[in-house]
Amino acid sequence: MNDWVEACAAEEIDEEDVMRFDHGGRTFAIYRSPDDEFFATDGLCTHEKIHLADGLVMDDIIECPKHNGRFNYKTGAAKGAPACVNLKTYPVKVDAGKVLVQIG
Amino acid sequence: MVIVGAGECGGRAALALRDLGYEGPVTLVGDEPHLPYERPPLSKEAMASETPEIRAITSDELLAEKSIRHLRSVRAAGIDRTAHVVRLSDGASLSYDKLLLATGSTPRKLPMPGLGSRCVYLRTFADALAIRAHLRAGSRIAIVGGGFIGLELAASARKLGASVTVIEAQPRILMRGVPVEIAGIVHDAHEAEGVKILAGQGITAIADDSAEVRVTLADGKDIVADLSVIGIGAVPVTTLAAEAGLTIDNGIAVDAELRTSDPDVFAAGDCCSFPLAVYGGRRVRLEAWRNAQEQGALAARNMLGAGEAHAAVPWFWSDQYGLSLQIAGLSDEGRGIVRRDLGEGAFILFHLAEDGRLVAASGIGPGNTVARDIRLAEMLIGKRAKPAPEALGSPDVKLKALLAA
Ligand SMILES: Cc1cc2nc3c(=O)[nH]c(=O)nc-3n(C[C@H](O)[C@H](O)[C@H](O)COP(=O)(O)OP(=O)(O)OC[C@H]3O[C@@H](n4cnc5c(N)ncnc54)[C@H](O)[C@@H]3O)c2cc1C
Ligand code: FES
């Protein structure tokens, strides 16, 4: 599956913010960075399967709302305890104001 | 480097020493038979699963890879500070350049005769398994103490259909550190789930005949249960430090760099009291998971000579049923309260000092509704900000904008 899936309109997400996106029984988190780029990762924290979209975005870090585990949402790298397993990331592109994610 | 106590704090400190590039020997001494593990799940929903699993914060492979020597089921029995040697319960000894005491805290014991095998405390994985064995539909659980651990356990026990009574001597539950409005929400949630809360009720006697336990209340009534869990707070584990002649003051007393009265000995986590910079150096002792984690890492940096002062803002969370509560800062520093409603019944109370400084924020709501704003409040507290009360009270004003201001 190489299909690009439409997640939302670009304008639905503020800069330096995150939104939850559910598709096909899976959940993702879509980010808009402070420099206006879009990214996508798995939606659930690797510590306790909590929705990251309730968390706080600061620069290129998403902080989990539950215990403040940190990830770089651009690379998926776990950046702070208790998060130690990396997040999966997905390619994103913006086309005609729509955010598309390649969830494959 | 020697670390005594292989809990959250000790475990994090050991890993941090390696992450910081330290290449000398690191030994982690723990009297429990496990890898360092997380305690918070022990009272929460994870308890309600068929076979609760231990959640280790590291693995044997990782410890081996990082050459961290972890001695299990061994107690540090004494410290010879002059010789820089820790004596172990198995007769061995370890010499150290720097020593970290991360001995944690232990449940406050109920000072009463009559406690037997059906009166238990909750601190370790072993405790949690012993309690779990009694939790089933219809079993009667009496929880002495309406603090966080007791209440979380009450919620887990209800999930399994046990009949639960919580007995609290204070006029309400969560008397310490939790504003009355928030404690009220927690109280109502428990009653709605069928927990019986008896607040303002001291207990006068407890009798355990190994078939059942009988808790006698101040008003003369008896609560009969299959198990009584006592959750009346925790006390710091300081014996080792005290016997070594280190200064004790509501915990092992450390300075802002987590150094004890001996410059080669550090203490961190639940066992220590330290000056909290954000409140002008007020000496506090925290029993909180993130503090244990952060102080473990800070102690590691300072054992390697960083000379870095503690600067974090206290943060705590608790989960009961679908509700999550988070507190940043210590609310007793506040004089006035501003409330922000976030919808879905979620709200945050901002605690302001007399001069308008934001000193704490307490929030409660379903799921993680309050998390983001509490985190931003924590940063505002750290910045010693004085946000306009109207802005705090208005959900339309983003806290992130206040932080940038
Ligand atoms: C049931 C429960 C639920 C909790 N829930 C939350 C929560 O929701 N949120 C939150 O913020 N915090 C929570 N906490 C608190 C949090 O778990 C603690 O703050 C944290 O574990 C402290 O870490 P520590 O390493 O300082 O101490 P500990 O975790 O207590 O570890 C200390 C270790 O040192 C060992 N030790 C002591 N003396 C010696 C010795 N002489 N030799 C060798 N080993 C020794 C002890 O046996 C222990 O294993 C909870 C605690 C419990 C018990
Ligand atoms: S669930 Fe994300 S840090 Fe724990």
GROMACS .gro file of C-alpha atoms in nm, chain B residues 13 28 31 45 89 111 115 163 178 186 196 209 214 233 252 257 272 316 324 330 348 354 357 366 376:
model
   25
  117ALA     CA    1   2.090   0.788   3.775
  132LEU     CA    2   2.362  -0.016   4.153
  135ASP     CA    3   1.733  -0.482   4.807
  149GLU     CA    4  -0.561  -0.006   3.630
  193SER     CA    5   2.428  -0.717   5.380
  215PRO     CA    6   0.090   0.256   6.508
  219LEU     CA    7  -0.220  -0.598   6.251
  267SER     CA    8  -1.673  -0.402   4.761
  282VAL     CA    9  -0.522   1.891   4.663
  290VAL     CA   10  -1.267   1.261   4.299
  300LYS     CA   11  -1.808   0.391   5.034
  313ASP     CA   12  -0.785  -1.306   6.306
  318ARG     CA   13  -1.221  -0.590   6.170
  337GLY     CA   14   0.144   0.823   5.372
  356ILE     CA   15   1.827   1.311   5.392
  361GLU     CA   16   2.303   2.029   4.392
  376CYS     CA   17   1.577   1.351   5.032
  420PHE     CA   18   0.242   1.501   3.996
  428SER     CA   19  -0.679   1.216   3.537
  434LEU     CA   20   0.270   2.314   4.536
  452ILE     CA   21  -0.776   2.393   3.608
  458GLU     CA   22  -0.014   3.755   4.700
  461ARG     CA   23   0.286   3.529   4.074
  470PRO     CA   24  -1.146   1.300   3.170
  480LEU     CA   25   0.229   2.517   3.008
   0.00000   0.00000   0.00000
